[in-house]
XYZ file of C-alpha atoms in Angstrom:
442
model
C -8.778 11.925 -39.473
C -8.567 10.949 -39.928
C -8.399 11.319 -38.677
C -9.368 10.317 -38.240
C -8.684 7.575 -38.134
C -7.466 4.626 -36.207
C -3.853 5.220 -37.095
C -1.890 7.279 -34.586
C 1.597 8.674 -34.534
C 3.876 9.061 -31.532
C 7.323 10.582 -31.240
C 10.166 8.985 -29.312
C 11.480 10.922 -26.324
C 14.920 12.424 -26.675
C 17.121 10.867 -24.008
C 19.772 13.509 -23.544
C 21.573 14.524 -20.391
C 19.877 17.894 -20.165
C 16.261 16.883 -20.636
C 14.046 16.967 -17.554
C 10.985 14.978 -16.670
C 8.025 17.137 -15.734
C 4.694 15.853 -14.559
C 1.513 16.927 -12.829
C 1.736 20.185 -10.910
C 5.416 20.470 -11.719
C 4.526 20.624 -15.400
C 1.928 23.320 -14.786
C 4.320 25.449 -12.740
C 6.997 25.047 -15.392
C 4.612 26.187 -18.133
C 3.533 29.197 -16.061
C 7.103 30.141 -15.200
C 8.379 29.914 -18.736
C 5.411 31.374 -20.557
C 5.026 34.713 -18.779
C 6.002 36.589 -21.909
C 6.462 35.694 -25.530
C 10.116 36.667 -25.210
C 10.688 34.269 -22.340
C 8.951 31.522 -24.232
C 11.090 32.193 -27.267
C 14.283 32.131 -25.202
C 13.457 28.872 -23.506
C 16.109 26.212 -24.043
C 13.532 23.454 -23.955
C 12.598 23.180 -27.580
C 9.871 21.072 -29.108
C 10.949 18.135 -31.195
C 7.524 17.803 -32.591
C 5.651 16.011 -35.198
C 3.733 17.925 -37.727
C 0.685 16.041 -38.628
C -2.926 16.139 -39.141
C -4.306 13.823 -36.817
C -2.938 11.639 -34.083
C 0.718 12.381 -33.741
C 2.915 12.795 -30.747
C 5.619 15.282 -30.131
C 8.951 15.228 -28.449
C 11.249 18.047 -27.411
C 15.039 18.072 -27.199
C 17.594 20.538 -25.866
C 19.108 22.469 -28.766
C 22.656 21.926 -27.516
C 22.151 18.183 -27.798
C 20.798 18.060 -31.349
C 24.039 16.708 -32.796
C 24.469 14.176 -30.004
C 20.861 13.125 -30.359
C 21.239 12.686 -34.098
C 24.024 10.190 -33.514
C 22.130 8.096 -30.986
C 21.408 4.818 -32.755
C 18.806 3.969 -30.148
C 16.622 6.890 -31.264
C 14.600 6.036 -34.340
C 13.301 8.788 -36.608
C 9.996 8.060 -38.218
C 8.096 9.830 -40.903
C 4.492 10.463 -40.239
C 2.206 7.556 -40.901
C -0.887 8.813 -42.639
C -4.081 6.911 -42.209
C -5.229 8.168 -45.547
C -2.167 7.719 -47.725
C -0.314 4.579 -46.804
C 2.545 3.209 -44.771
C 5.209 5.181 -42.910
C 8.497 6.065 -44.487
C 11.762 6.836 -42.732
C 12.635 10.438 -42.127
C 15.956 12.018 -43.127
C 18.490 11.218 -40.432
C 19.661 14.787 -39.847
C 17.833 18.054 -39.893
C 18.338 19.932 -43.112
C 19.312 16.893 -45.139
C 17.636 17.214 -48.485
C 15.727 20.259 -49.694
C 12.355 18.752 -50.494
C 9.075 19.250 -48.768
C 8.149 17.245 -45.718
C 5.051 15.470 -44.463
C 5.913 15.283 -40.792
C 9.424 14.319 -41.819
C 9.347 12.661 -45.222
C 9.514 14.671 -48.404
C 6.254 15.583 -50.068
C 6.223 17.786 -53.124
C 4.205 20.955 -52.656
C 3.539 20.838 -48.898
C 5.791 21.755 -46.012
C 4.427 22.698 -42.626
C 7.414 21.337 -40.699
C 10.451 23.301 -41.854
C 9.112 26.759 -40.928
C 8.419 25.544 -37.404
C 11.855 23.985 -37.114
C 13.499 27.138 -38.469
C 11.612 29.475 -36.162
C 12.098 27.423 -33.006
C 15.288 25.438 -33.573
C 13.299 22.273 -33.019
C 13.479 19.036 -34.956
C 10.540 16.919 -35.953
C 10.429 13.178 -35.203
C 7.548 10.776 -35.481
C 6.749 7.366 -34.080
C 3.877 5.732 -35.946
C 1.486 3.461 -34.116
C -0.961 1.043 -35.653
C -4.118 2.097 -33.844
C -5.637 4.354 -31.229
C -5.302 1.480 -28.765
C -1.556 1.283 -29.364
C -1.264 5.059 -29.095
C -2.920 5.006 -25.666
C -0.469 2.322 -24.552
C 2.524 4.291 -25.820
C 1.373 7.484 -24.125
C 1.069 5.569 -20.853
C 4.796 4.791 -21.077
C 5.571 8.429 -20.264
C 8.068 8.733 -23.113
C 6.169 11.278 -25.176
C 5.448 14.986 -24.800
C 2.234 15.139 -26.732
C -0.139 13.507 -29.132
C -2.744 14.251 -31.746
C -5.463 11.796 -30.788
C -8.739 10.677 -32.286
C -11.885 10.876 -30.232
C -11.879 7.148 -29.542
C -8.691 7.706 -27.522
C -8.983 11.180 -25.987
C -11.147 10.370 -22.978
C -9.076 7.290 -22.245
C -6.003 9.510 -22.122
C -7.760 12.091 -19.950
C -9.206 9.582 -17.487
C -5.921 7.730 -17.345
C -4.104 10.893 -16.312
C -1.866 10.744 -19.372
C -2.685 14.231 -20.701
C -2.982 17.575 -18.928
C -5.544 20.339 -19.056
C -4.520 23.029 -21.528
C -4.054 26.688 -20.659
C -5.682 28.200 -23.730
C -4.186 31.607 -22.901
C -0.924 30.125 -24.156
C -2.529 29.179 -27.498
C -3.436 32.545 -29.102
C -4.645 31.014 -32.373
C -7.347 29.117 -30.490
C -9.400 32.324 -30.476
C -9.914 31.933 -34.231
C -11.061 28.296 -34.112
C -14.652 27.738 -35.252
C -17.023 27.723 -32.291
C -18.407 24.372 -33.431
C -15.028 22.788 -32.710
C -14.631 24.153 -29.197
C -15.673 22.466 -25.949
C -16.474 19.147 -27.563
C -17.295 16.202 -25.258
C -14.411 14.127 -26.628
C -11.771 16.577 -25.373
C -13.475 18.668 -22.700
C -14.387 17.405 -19.220
C -16.386 19.473 -16.714
C -15.748 22.569 -18.794
C -11.969 22.029 -18.839
C -10.226 21.721 -22.200
C -7.590 19.031 -22.674
C -6.401 20.015 -26.117
C -6.892 21.976 -29.308
C -8.601 20.704 -32.469
C -6.547 19.970 -35.556
C -9.218 19.453 -38.230
C -12.496 17.652 -38.794
C -14.395 15.534 -41.240
C -17.383 13.251 -41.642
C -17.493 9.530 -42.325
C -19.446 9.373 -45.572
C -21.390 6.818 -47.568
C -19.672 6.034 -50.879
C -21.082 3.777 -53.568
C -20.563 2.541 -57.115
C -23.064 4.397 -59.298
C -22.893 1.875 -62.144
C -24.060 -0.895 -59.824
C -26.335 1.014 -57.435
C -27.525 4.123 -59.287
C -27.072 7.813 -58.569
C -29.598 8.570 -55.870
C -28.589 6.913 -52.597
C -29.172 8.999 -49.476
C -29.434 6.424 -46.683
C -27.268 3.988 -44.743
C -29.840 1.328 -45.563
C -27.642 0.189 -48.460
C -25.181 -0.871 -45.744
C -27.377 -1.922 -42.833
C -30.211 -3.694 -44.640
C -29.396 -7.435 -44.644
C -31.131 -7.629 -48.048
C -28.920 -4.891 -49.515
C -28.228 -4.833 -53.256
C -24.589 -4.506 -52.280
C -24.549 -7.841 -50.434
C -21.040 -9.278 -50.475
C -19.629 -5.956 -51.678
C -19.657 -3.804 -48.541
C -16.571 -1.933 -47.363
C -16.745 -1.153 -43.624
C -14.375 0.718 -41.366
C -12.443 -1.869 -39.368
C -12.565 -0.613 -35.792
C -14.711 -1.131 -32.669
C -15.774 2.503 -32.973
C -17.799 1.460 -36.047
C -20.446 0.139 -33.653
C -21.440 3.797 -33.285
C -22.304 3.913 -37.002
C -24.813 1.119 -36.473
C -26.178 3.010 -33.456
C -26.772 6.106 -35.588
C -28.762 4.059 -38.075
C -30.817 2.633 -35.201
C -31.418 6.141 -33.841
C -33.295 6.873 -37.056
C -34.940 3.509 -37.694
C -35.616 2.187 -34.161
C -36.697 5.198 -32.099
C -38.078 2.884 -29.407
C -34.453 2.179 -28.407
C -34.198 5.854 -27.357
C -30.570 6.232 -28.454
C -29.537 9.870 -28.114
C -25.751 9.515 -28.394
C -24.116 6.734 -30.452
C -21.250 6.473 -27.963
C -23.553 6.195 -24.922
C -25.215 2.816 -25.281
C -26.754 0.884 -22.422
C -26.836 -2.900 -22.619
C -30.065 -3.076 -24.618
C -28.997 -0.384 -27.084
C -25.518 -1.833 -27.419
C -26.824 -5.327 -28.087
C -29.159 -3.975 -30.770
C -26.219 -2.318 -32.556
C -24.072 -5.442 -32.260
C -26.899 -7.664 -33.510
C -27.402 -5.378 -36.499
C -23.730 -5.607 -37.431
C -23.734 -9.380 -37.033
C -26.770 -9.590 -39.306
C -24.936 -7.850 -42.147
C -21.606 -9.583 -41.595
C -22.179 -11.981 -44.554
C -22.548 -8.924 -46.800
C -19.129 -7.494 -45.930
C -16.457 -7.763 -48.605
C -13.757 -6.025 -46.591
C -12.950 -4.210 -43.383
C -10.573 -1.359 -44.037
C -8.318 0.887 -41.966
C -6.011 1.905 -44.798
C -7.498 4.407 -47.247
C -5.376 3.090 -50.106
C -6.845 -0.368 -49.651
C -10.362 0.976 -49.981
C -9.480 3.119 -52.986
C -8.086 0.093 -54.780
C -11.115 -2.001 -53.876
C -13.575 0.515 -55.293
C -11.434 1.134 -58.360
C -11.310 -2.587 -59.059
C -15.034 -3.095 -58.543
C -14.431 -5.435 -55.611
C -16.685 -3.388 -53.333
C -19.752 -1.329 -54.185
C -20.720 0.581 -51.046
C -19.497 1.490 -47.594
C -18.174 4.028 -45.151
C -15.446 6.319 -46.440
C -13.674 9.641 -46.040
C -13.875 12.508 -48.519
C -10.223 11.805 -49.346
C -10.986 8.447 -50.946
C -13.901 9.869 -52.928
C -11.773 12.742 -54.224
C -8.967 10.385 -55.194
C -11.278 8.039 -57.085
C -13.018 10.904 -58.887
C -9.640 12.351 -59.889
C -8.700 9.150 -61.720
C -8.532 9.235 -65.519
C -11.179 8.248 -66.290
C -12.994 9.050 -63.030
C -14.205 6.061 -61.062
C -18.014 5.665 -61.048
C -18.526 6.644 -57.417
C -20.455 9.170 -55.378
C -20.200 10.095 -51.695
C -22.681 11.779 -49.393
C -23.587 12.430 -45.783
C -26.710 10.252 -45.427
C -29.989 11.562 -44.080
C -29.574 9.626 -40.826
C -26.351 11.519 -40.024
C -22.969 9.931 -39.455
C -19.927 9.584 -37.275
C -16.901 11.730 -37.921
C -13.636 12.891 -36.448
C -12.077 15.956 -34.912
C -8.555 15.121 -33.822
C -7.096 16.848 -30.763
C -3.546 17.944 -29.974
C -2.875 17.116 -26.314
C 0.074 17.592 -23.954
C 1.388 14.767 -21.796
C 1.337 15.132 -18.022
C 4.885 13.809 -18.198
C 6.066 16.205 -20.884
C 9.731 17.094 -20.518
C 9.354 20.189 -22.687
C 5.947 21.821 -22.159
C 7.045 25.207 -23.548
C 7.676 23.768 -26.974
C 4.593 21.599 -26.866
C 2.543 24.739 -26.367
C 4.404 26.387 -29.231
C 3.505 23.474 -31.473
C -0.163 23.435 -30.504
C -0.450 27.130 -31.328
C 1.534 26.758 -34.544
C -0.399 23.842 -36.047
C -3.746 25.644 -35.739
C -2.375 28.893 -37.203
C -3.668 29.630 -40.744
C -0.834 28.572 -43.050
C 0.311 25.356 -41.307
C -3.263 24.271 -40.669
C -4.149 24.890 -44.311
C -1.149 22.885 -45.536
C -1.839 19.950 -43.244
C -5.593 19.763 -43.746
C -5.426 20.162 -47.521
C -2.813 17.448 -47.745
C -4.593 14.993 -45.476
C -8.103 15.735 -46.709
C -10.030 17.375 -43.889
C -11.579 20.713 -42.980
C -9.369 23.482 -41.538
C -10.236 24.732 -38.057
C -10.669 28.448 -38.750
C -11.874 30.965 -41.290
C -8.299 32.194 -41.643
C -7.182 28.631 -42.307
C -9.765 28.393 -45.052
C -8.428 31.523 -46.729
C -5.010 29.884 -46.937
C -6.442 26.506 -47.944
C -8.221 28.078 -50.908
C -4.863 29.291 -52.203
C -3.592 25.719 -52.219
C -6.745 23.978 -53.407
C -9.603 26.157 -54.668
C -12.917 24.881 -53.373
C -11.345 22.881 -50.548
C -13.360 24.377 -47.709
C -16.627 24.022 -49.597
C -15.868 20.390 -50.431
C -15.076 19.619 -46.792
C -17.870 21.826 -45.416
C -15.366 23.641 -43.218
C -17.684 26.542 -42.415
C -20.986 24.659 -42.622
C -22.068 24.098 -39.023
C -25.481 22.815 -40.133
C -23.641 20.004 -41.928
C -21.571 19.124 -38.876
C -24.634 19.250 -36.643
C -25.435 15.864 -38.223
C -21.972 14.495 -37.459
C -21.187 12.732 -34.190
C -17.453 13.123 -33.654
C -15.698 9.968 -32.505
C -15.739 9.672 -28.731
C -14.623 7.088 -26.183
C -17.436 4.838 -24.917
C -17.400 4.544 -21.136
C -19.414 3.075 -18.293
C -20.404 6.601 -17.333
C -22.774 7.612 -20.105
C -21.638 10.627 -22.081
C -25.287 11.663 -22.401
C -25.634 11.995 -18.623
C -27.688 8.888 -17.766
C -25.255 7.668 -15.136
C -23.061 4.577 -14.949
C -25.211 2.311 -17.097
C -23.427 2.394 -20.442
C -21.040 -0.029 -22.126
C -17.367 0.858 -22.110
C -14.691 0.593 -24.767
C -13.513 -2.801 -23.547
C -16.991 -4.195 -24.174
C -17.014 -2.602 -27.623
C -13.650 -4.178 -28.434
C -14.791 -7.631 -27.346
C -18.001 -7.354 -29.357
C -16.125 -6.130 -32.425
C -13.954 -9.238 -32.376
C -17.116 -11.334 -32.435
C -18.625 -9.234 -35.240
C -15.597 -9.673 -37.475
C -15.681 -13.380 -36.794
């Protein structure tokens, strides 16, 4: 998430004398050779230096014998995970084991720790390189310096089509069998029936509003997309080109003559209609947000009255003392949402450990810790059992097992010239969306 989320994390590659660059078929042969048995995989000397995170992080592996040398390399920066929902990145402890607190992908977080067990079991260290957006994450992955990434749907197809990530052998990810069927084989991470990653979590982009100003009974995006909205001047919109899809969803319901069937597959006419709609409400926008904390503060201060949000912000505002006067809902028209994907680089130097990480982060306890902390739905029934121990009611709040709910959610995807809905090469691509978004923001 968010996640979603336009904020992505990437780990820096360990530049030690014993690391090896693997790519393409070499990578696949190396995975096959080293993963024949669990014992062989466990004995592998290529160990994942991975990031633990909920959504959009990249992982790096280092040779265990070089941990001390690597720790002394001033050119290697250690970053704590940047969370799209909780604020700016912090610096990680410089050496493994320093401090005895809990970690959030590196930094200490009281009550949650899904990193240390992985490091203890594998001998790996966790490092994170935060990036400011999905666009930056795609650029960093293209550098070939990273072993893996947890990417949002507005980046996944760009990574796949660019040859930056490899198809995943799901036989090497045993916990994938327990993942909810509704999260498998999604168009944002599966091409021609081939999977390019494993899901980390999911969530919907919700409508949130100030009940004192707008009442209790909103159920439509019209409060946002009607130029005559009662919330004029007080709208809080997600600040990314992918938000054009939110306008497209509203048009799917209100302008059926446009024949939009997928909000990420827009031909020129459909795309222009969505852009025109957003330009028409631009005077009503009080803020564009990418940082959850910014939006929380804006709603708490009464500076904005309505807009797109994540469940995390709503929960935070309602937990205030006294609770903020807000409600959040999935509107009747449906909504966009996210399901972040862990992917392995075609240039990964340590594919064994990358596979270990992908299996680990979707196992029940780590997935519960990460998704509860970051505010999203776990990926399996077993994950929900563990999440309930940490936060009773979590899976109900995030609709983790409610496929009817997620049937109304269009997970972020990457717009491309080749229409995702199968109409051919007549759709607008992400570059066109980015250009239009610049014009929309003014």
